């Protein structure tokens, strides 16, 4: 998959990682919970994590599985290479959903490119709205480009993380893995003051039960 970017603006790592979310040990399928958990994880992975023990451990676990994740950048916090605009976690990581309601974490240049495509959709939507047009050709094309890129990322199995990685041969080995996001809550289920916090992450073979 080719993503045209100048060398100065490129992000070195890229992976597509299937993910699941567990709250107090129970898997959740609710979009709101999955997105909330993903936001907390993404914020941790982008740092800064210096002098933060739990965050450092979590980021280190991804670094062990993903050879392209730059753990050293997370220490003081990821910044955009051009340094001209303030970076946010979604500049480097994006969570997407396929037609089967399976969620994936896109990282690096793929996450960044998807963010750009999403901005194009937003711009074309605003243009169409200002012209009192519910669905312009330009908006239609922007949506199709956004959707097609997500499908290409999800279907490209070469981007998936695997059980093992040989740093000497630069080769992956074993089965593909899922990322399990473990959340701990205040147990105030169904109440307006319900809160949950990122506790840990684990990796398991796809379709296997997570182990903490």
PDB file of C-alpha atoms in Angstrom:
ATOM      1  CA  UNK A   1       0.000   0.000   0.000  1.00  0.00           C
ATOM      2  CA  UNK A   2       1.527   3.301  -1.052  1.00  0.00           C
ATOM      3  CA  UNK A   3       1.020   6.443   0.976  1.00  0.00           C
ATOM      4  CA  UNK A   4       2.561   9.515  -0.606  1.00  0.00           C
ATOM      5  CA  UNK A   5       4.265  11.608   2.035  1.00  0.00           C
ATOM      6  CA  UNK A   6       7.413  13.679   2.099  1.00  0.00           C
ATOM      7  CA  UNK A   7      10.257  12.255   4.135  1.00  0.00           C
ATOM      8  CA  UNK A   8      10.134  15.129   6.607  1.00  0.00           C
ATOM      9  CA  UNK A   9       6.496  14.474   7.459  1.00  0.00           C
ATOM     10  CA  UNK A  10       6.554  10.678   7.518  1.00  0.00           C
ATOM     11  CA  UNK A  11       5.839   8.544  10.558  1.00  0.00           C
ATOM     12  CA  UNK A  12       8.074   5.504  10.781  1.00  0.00           C
ATOM     13  CA  UNK A  13       5.741   2.909  12.288  1.00  0.00           C
ATOM     14  CA  UNK A  14       2.514   1.452  10.988  1.00  0.00           C
ATOM     15  CA  UNK A  15       0.370  -1.458  12.074  1.00  0.00           C
ATOM     16  CA  UNK A  16      -3.253  -2.548  11.927  1.00  0.00           C
ATOM     17  CA  UNK A  17      -4.211  -4.241  15.170  1.00  0.00           C
ATOM     18  CA  UNK A  18      -7.578  -5.912  15.916  1.00  0.00           C
ATOM     19  CA  UNK A  19      -8.715  -4.906  19.389  1.00  0.00           C
ATOM     20  CA  UNK A  20     -11.152  -5.848  22.113  1.00  0.00           C
ATOM     21  CA  UNK A  21     -12.102  -4.026  25.291  1.00  0.00           C
ATOM     22  CA  UNK A  22     -12.729  -5.559  28.705  1.00  0.00           C
ATOM     23  CA  UNK A  23     -14.239  -3.688  31.641  1.00  0.00           C
ATOM     24  CA  UNK A  24     -13.738  -5.285  35.051  1.00  0.00           C
ATOM     25  CA  UNK A  25     -12.838  -8.513  33.271  1.00  0.00           C
ATOM     26  CA  UNK A  26     -15.942  -8.574  31.051  1.00  0.00           C
ATOM     27  CA  UNK A  27     -15.833  -7.926  27.312  1.00  0.00           C
ATOM     28  CA  UNK A  28     -17.847  -4.951  26.088  1.00  0.00           C
ATOM     29  CA  UNK A  29     -19.317  -4.522  22.620  1.00  0.00           C
ATOM     30  CA  UNK A  30     -20.697  -1.023  23.169  1.00  0.00           C
ATOM     31  CA  UNK A  31     -19.294   1.552  20.789  1.00  0.00           C
ATOM     32  CA  UNK A  32     -19.190   4.239  23.474  1.00  0.00           C
ATOM     33  CA  UNK A  33     -17.149   2.071  25.835  1.00  0.00           C
ATOM     34  CA  UNK A  34     -14.786   0.859  23.115  1.00  0.00           C
ATOM     35  CA  UNK A  35     -14.094   4.362  21.892  1.00  0.00           C
ATOM     36  CA  UNK A  36     -13.586   5.679  25.416  1.00  0.00           C
ATOM     37  CA  UNK A  37     -11.140   2.882  26.223  1.00  0.00           C
ATOM     38  CA  UNK A  38      -9.318   3.379  22.928  1.00  0.00           C
ATOM     39  CA  UNK A  39      -8.910   7.095  23.582  1.00  0.00           C
ATOM     40  CA  UNK A  40      -7.273   6.390  26.919  1.00  0.00           C
ATOM     41  CA  UNK A  41      -4.907   3.867  25.353  1.00  0.00           C
ATOM     42  CA  UNK A  42      -3.983   6.170  22.476  1.00  0.00           C
ATOM     43  CA  UNK A  43      -3.284   8.993  24.894  1.00  0.00           C
ATOM     44  CA  UNK A  44      -0.957   6.714  26.844  1.00  0.00           C
ATOM     45  CA  UNK A  45       0.870   5.479  23.748  1.00  0.00           C
ATOM     46  CA  UNK A  46       1.587   9.003  22.529  1.00  0.00           C
ATOM     47  CA  UNK A  47       2.960  10.070  25.906  1.00  0.00           C
ATOM     48  CA  UNK A  48       4.575  11.726  27.617  1.00  0.00           C
ATOM     49  CA  UNK A  49       5.086   8.717  29.870  1.00  0.00           C
ATOM     50  CA  UNK A  50       8.268   9.792  31.636  1.00  0.00           C
ATOM     51  CA  UNK A  51       8.102   8.992  35.373  1.00  0.00           C
ATOM     52  CA  UNK A  52       4.715   7.278  34.888  1.00  0.00           C
ATOM     53  CA  UNK A  53       5.148   3.634  35.829  1.00  0.00           C
ATOM     54  CA  UNK A  54       1.848   2.170  34.613  1.00  0.00           C
ATOM     55  CA  UNK A  55       1.910   4.098  31.334  1.00  0.00           C
ATOM     56  CA  UNK A  56       5.525   3.089  30.717  1.00  0.00           C
ATOM     57  CA  UNK A  57       4.699  -0.594  31.221  1.00  0.00           C
ATOM     58  CA  UNK A  58       1.731  -0.412  28.845  1.00  0.00           C
ATOM     59  CA  UNK A  59       3.695   1.385  26.124  1.00  0.00           C
ATOM     60  CA  UNK A  60       6.534  -1.086  26.600  1.00  0.00           C
ATOM     61  CA  UNK A  61       4.193  -4.002  25.930  1.00  0.00           C
ATOM     62  CA  UNK A  62       3.261  -2.568  22.549  1.00  0.00           C
ATOM     63  CA  UNK A  63       6.915  -1.868  21.783  1.00  0.00           C
ATOM     64  CA  UNK A  64       7.739  -5.544  22.409  1.00  0.00           C
ATOM     65  CA  UNK A  65       5.152  -6.666  19.855  1.00  0.00           C
ATOM     66  CA  UNK A  66       5.388  -3.843  17.339  1.00  0.00           C
ATOM     67  CA  UNK A  67       8.981  -3.347  16.131  1.00  0.00           C
ATOM     68  CA  UNK A  68       8.068  -0.038  14.509  1.00  0.00           C
ATOM     69  CA  UNK A  69       6.476   1.612  17.535  1.00  0.00           C
ATOM     70  CA  UNK A  70       8.955   4.237  18.715  1.00  0.00           C
ATOM     71  CA  UNK A  71       8.925   3.838  22.486  1.00  0.00           C
ATOM     72  CA  UNK A  72      11.612   6.507  22.903  1.00  0.00           C
ATOM     73  CA  UNK A  73       9.347   9.144  21.360  1.00  0.00           C
ATOM     74  CA  UNK A  74       6.636   8.318  23.860  1.00  0.00           C
ATOM     75  CA  UNK A  75       8.916   9.139  26.789  1.00  0.00           C
ATOM     76  CA  UNK A  76       8.638  12.885  26.239  1.00  0.00           C
ATOM     77  CA  UNK A  77       5.544  12.712  24.043  1.00  0.00           C
ATOM     78  CA  UNK A  78       4.999  12.307  20.313  1.00  0.00           C
ATOM     79  CA  UNK A  79       5.227  15.506  18.286  1.00  0.00           C
ATOM     80  CA  UNK A  80       4.657  16.142  14.609  1.00  0.00           C
ATOM     81  CA  UNK A  81       7.873  16.112  12.646  1.00  0.00           C
ATOM     82  CA  UNK A  82       7.171  19.469  11.051  1.00  0.00           C
ATOM     83  CA  UNK A  83       6.503  20.987  14.514  1.00  0.00           C
ATOM     84  CA  UNK A  84       4.313  23.659  12.923  1.00  0.00           C
ATOM     85  CA  UNK A  85       1.066  22.562  14.502  1.00  0.00           C
ATOM     86  CA  UNK A  86       0.134  21.037  17.812  1.00  0.00           C
ATOM     87  CA  UNK A  87      -0.121  17.266  17.670  1.00  0.00           C
ATOM     88  CA  UNK A  88      -2.972  15.264  19.163  1.00  0.00           C
ATOM     89  CA  UNK A  89      -3.082  11.467  19.727  1.00  0.00           C
ATOM     90  CA  UNK A  90      -5.364  10.954  16.720  1.00  0.00           C
ATOM     91  CA  UNK A  91      -2.555  12.242  14.493  1.00  0.00           C
ATOM     92  CA  UNK A  92      -0.699   8.980  15.131  1.00  0.00           C
ATOM     93  CA  UNK A  93      -3.347   6.425  16.096  1.00  0.00           C
ATOM     94  CA  UNK A  94      -6.845   5.914  14.698  1.00  0.00           C
ATOM     95  CA  UNK A  95      -9.528   3.439  15.745  1.00  0.00           C
ATOM     96  CA  UNK A  96     -11.780   2.192  12.939  1.00  0.00           C
ATOM     97  CA  UNK A  97     -14.636  -0.273  12.657  1.00  0.00           C
ATOM     98  CA  UNK A  98     -15.411  -2.684   9.835  1.00  0.00           C
ATOM     99  CA  UNK A  99     -18.823  -3.783   8.557  1.00  0.00           C
ATOM    100  CA  UNK A 100     -18.873  -6.615  11.102  1.00  0.00           C
ATOM    101  CA  UNK A 101     -18.444  -4.167  14.003  1.00  0.00           C
ATOM    102  CA  UNK A 102     -14.868  -5.315  14.609  1.00  0.00           C
ATOM    103  CA  UNK A 103     -12.542  -2.575  15.791  1.00  0.00           C
ATOM    104  CA  UNK A 104      -8.942  -2.003  14.735  1.00  0.00           C
ATOM    105  CA  UNK A 105      -6.163   0.292  15.852  1.00  0.00           C
ATOM    106  CA  UNK A 106      -4.307   1.967  12.984  1.00  0.00           C
ATOM    107  CA  UNK A 107      -0.922   3.406  13.816  1.00  0.00           C
ATOM    108  CA  UNK A 108       1.749   5.554  12.231  1.00  0.00           C
ATOM    109  CA  UNK A 109       1.531   6.667   8.617  1.00  0.00           C
ATOM    110  CA  UNK A 110      -1.706   4.741   8.084  1.00  0.00           C
ATOM    111  CA  UNK A 111      -3.368   6.462  11.029  1.00  0.00           C
ATOM    112  CA  UNK A 112      -2.051   9.812   9.872  1.00  0.00           C
ATOM    113  CA  UNK A 113      -3.216   9.336   6.294  1.00  0.00           C
ATOM    114  CA  UNK A 114      -6.674   8.273   7.462  1.00  0.00           C
ATOM    115  CA  UNK A 115      -6.842  11.454   9.550  1.00  0.00           C
ATOM    116  CA  UNK A 116      -6.095  13.497   6.426  1.00  0.00           C
ATOM    117  CA  UNK A 117      -8.794  11.668   4.469  1.00  0.00           C
ATOM    118  CA  UNK A 118     -11.241  12.339   7.282  1.00  0.00           C
ATOM    119  CA  UNK A 119     -10.432  16.047   7.196  1.00  0.00           C
ATOM    120  CA  UNK A 120     -11.125  16.065   3.465  1.00  0.00           C
ATOM    121  CA  UNK A 121     -14.541  14.509   4.097  1.00  0.00           C
ATOM    122  CA  UNK A 122     -15.275  17.212   6.667  1.00  0.00           C
ATOM    123  CA  UNK A 123     -14.198  20.011   4.348  1.00  0.00           C
ATOM    124  CA  UNK A 124     -16.284  18.693   1.456  1.00  0.00           C
ATOM    125  CA  UNK A 125     -19.282  18.216   3.752  1.00  0.00           C
ATOM    126  CA  UNK A 126     -19.047  21.854   4.854  1.00  0.00           C
ATOM    127  CA  UNK A 127     -18.724  23.027   1.259  1.00  0.00           C
ATOM    128  CA  UNK A 128     -21.774  21.031   0.199  1.00  0.00           C
ATOM    129  CA  UNK A 129     -23.749  22.314   3.178  1.00  0.00           C
ATOM    130  CA  UNK A 130     -22.908  25.919   2.334  1.00  0.00           C
ATOM    131  CA  UNK A 131     -24.211  25.301  -1.189  1.00  0.00           C
ATOM    132  CA  UNK A 132     -27.402  23.660   0.129  1.00  0.00           C
ATOM    133  CA  UNK A 133     -26.347  20.391  -1.485  1.00  0.00           C
ATOM    134  CA  UNK A 134     -26.939  17.247   0.615  1.00  0.00           C
ATOM    135  CA  UNK A 135     -24.385  15.093  -1.205  1.00  0.00           C
ATOM    136  CA  UNK A 136     -22.054  16.661  -3.763  1.00  0.00           C
ATOM    137  CA  UNK A 137     -19.882  14.640  -6.122  1.00  0.00           C
ATOM    138  CA  UNK A 138     -16.790  15.838  -4.252  1.00  0.00           C
ATOM    139  CA  UNK A 139     -18.209  14.696  -0.912  1.00  0.00           C
ATOM    140  CA  UNK A 140     -19.149  11.349  -2.448  1.00  0.00           C
ATOM    141  CA  UNK A 141     -15.584  10.844  -3.716  1.00  0.00           C
ATOM    142  CA  UNK A 142     -14.056  11.886  -0.379  1.00  0.00           C
ATOM    143  CA  UNK A 143     -16.237   9.388   1.491  1.00  0.00           C
ATOM    144  CA  UNK A 144     -15.346   6.613  -0.940  1.00  0.00           C
ATOM    145  CA  UNK A 145     -11.624   7.332  -0.585  1.00  0.00           C
ATOM    146  CA  UNK A 146     -11.954   7.244   3.212  1.00  0.00           C
ATOM    147  CA  UNK A 147     -13.893   3.975   3.211  1.00  0.00           C
ATOM    148  CA  UNK A 148     -11.623   2.335   0.626  1.00  0.00           C
ATOM    149  CA  UNK A 149      -8.487   3.146   2.590  1.00  0.00           C
ATOM    150  CA  UNK A 150      -9.947   1.581   5.738  1.00  0.00           C
ATOM    151  CA  UNK A 151     -10.795  -1.599   3.807  1.00  0.00           C
ATOM    152  CA  UNK A 152      -7.299  -1.742   2.322  1.00  0.00           C
ATOM    153  CA  UNK A 153      -5.704  -1.394   5.743  1.00  0.00           C
ATOM    154  CA  UNK A 154      -7.901  -4.010   7.383  1.00  0.00           C
ATOM    155  CA  UNK A 155      -7.451  -6.503   4.542  1.00  0.00           C
ATOM    156  CA  UNK A 156      -3.670  -6.109   4.366  1.00  0.00           C
ATOM    157  CA  UNK A 157      -2.584  -8.960   6.640  1.00  0.00           C
ATOM    158  CA  UNK A 158       1.071  -7.967   6.280  1.00  0.00           C
ATOM    159  CA  UNK A 159       0.339  -5.043   8.582  1.00  0.00           C
ATOM    160  CA  UNK A 160      -0.911  -7.227  11.438  1.00  0.00           C
ATOM    161  CA  UNK A 161       1.130  -7.858  14.555  1.00  0.00           C
ATOM    162  CA  UNK A 162       2.166 -11.437  15.251  1.00  0.00           C
ATOM    163  CA  UNK A 163       3.239 -13.409  18.304  1.00  0.00           C
ATOM    164  CA  UNK A 164       6.948 -13.045  17.630  1.00  0.00           C
ATOM    165  CA  UNK A 165       9.353 -10.704  15.902  1.00  0.00           C
ATOM    166  CA  UNK A 166      13.003 -11.430  15.132  1.00  0.00           C
ATOM    167  CA  UNK A 167      14.911  -8.153  15.354  1.00  0.00           C
ATOM    168  CA  UNK A 168      17.907  -9.680  13.608  1.00  0.00           C
ATOM    169  CA  UNK A 169      16.101 -11.012  10.531  1.00  0.00           C
ATOM    170  CA  UNK A 170      13.354  -8.364  10.649  1.00  0.00           C
ATOM    171  CA  UNK A 171      10.764 -11.112  10.221  1.00  0.00           C
ATOM    172  CA  UNK A 172       7.465 -11.758  11.981  1.00  0.00           C
ATOM    173  CA  UNK A 173       6.488 -15.196  13.221  1.00  0.00           C
ATOM    174  CA  UNK A 174       3.582 -17.051  14.748  1.00  0.00           C
ATOM    175  CA  UNK A 175      -0.105 -16.274  14.571  1.00  0.00           C
ATOM    176  CA  UNK A 176      -1.602 -12.826  14.277  1.00  0.00           C
ATOM    177  CA  UNK A 177      -2.610 -11.315  17.601  1.00  0.00           C
ATOM    178  CA  UNK A 178      -5.366  -9.146  19.011  1.00  0.00           C
ATOM    179  CA  UNK A 179      -4.871  -6.277  21.391  1.00  0.00           C
ATOM    180  CA  UNK A 180      -6.942  -6.516  24.563  1.00  0.00           C
ATOM    181  CA  UNK A 181      -7.571  -3.253  26.395  1.00  0.00           C
ATOM    182  CA  UNK A 182      -8.300  -3.884  30.075  1.00  0.00           C
ATOM    183  CA  UNK A 183     -10.269  -1.204  31.922  1.00  0.00           C
ATOM    184  CA  UNK A 184     -11.109  -0.930  35.604  1.00  0.00           C
ATOM    185  CA  UNK A 185     -14.224   0.967  36.660  1.00  0.00           C
ATOM    186  CA  UNK A 186     -15.641   2.510  39.817  1.00  0.00           C
ATOM    187  CA  UNK A 187     -18.366  -0.182  39.623  1.00  0.00           C
ATOM    188  CA  UNK A 188     -21.137   2.424  39.416  1.00  0.00           C
ATOM    189  CA  UNK A 189     -22.788   0.612  36.524  1.00  0.00           C
ATOM    190  CA  UNK A 190     -25.607   2.391  34.724  1.00  0.00           C
ATOM    191  CA  UNK A 191     -25.115   5.600  36.704  1.00  0.00           C
ATOM    192  CA  UNK A 192     -24.154   9.014  35.369  1.00  0.00           C
ATOM    193  CA  UNK A 193     -21.001   9.041  37.493  1.00  0.00           C
ATOM    194  CA  UNK A 194     -19.697   5.769  36.030  1.00  0.00           C
ATOM    195  CA  UNK A 195     -16.009   6.043  35.221  1.00  0.00           C
ATOM    196  CA  UNK A 196     -13.315   3.700  34.007  1.00  0.00           C
ATOM    197  CA  UNK A 197      -9.569   3.897  33.659  1.00  0.00           C
ATOM    198  CA  UNK A 198      -6.978   2.075  31.596  1.00  0.00           C
ATOM    199  CA  UNK A 199      -5.461  -0.723  33.677  1.00  0.00           C
ATOM    200  CA  UNK A 200      -3.402  -2.811  31.268  1.00  0.00           C
ATOM    201  CA  UNK A 201      -3.104  -4.303  27.794  1.00  0.00           C
ATOM    202  CA  UNK A 202      -2.452  -7.879  26.714  1.00  0.00           C
ATOM    203  CA  UNK A 203      -2.027  -9.662  23.406  1.00  0.00           C
ATOM    204  CA  UNK A 204      -3.615 -12.977  22.451  1.00  0.00           C
ATOM    205  CA  UNK A 205      -3.945 -15.074  19.345  1.00  0.00           C
ATOM    206  CA  UNK A 206      -7.018 -14.095  17.407  1.00  0.00           C
ATOM    207  CA  UNK A 207     -10.124 -15.918  18.655  1.00  0.00           C
ATOM    208  CA  UNK A 208      -8.300 -16.920  21.849  1.00  0.00           C
ATOM    209  CA  UNK A 209      -9.323 -15.873  25.349  1.00  0.00           C
ATOM    210  CA  UNK A 210      -7.258 -13.030  26.849  1.00  0.00           C
ATOM    211  CA  UNK A 211      -5.021 -13.738  29.794  1.00  0.00           C
ATOM    212  CA  UNK A 212      -3.870 -11.153  32.310  1.00  0.00           C
TER     213      UNK A 212
END
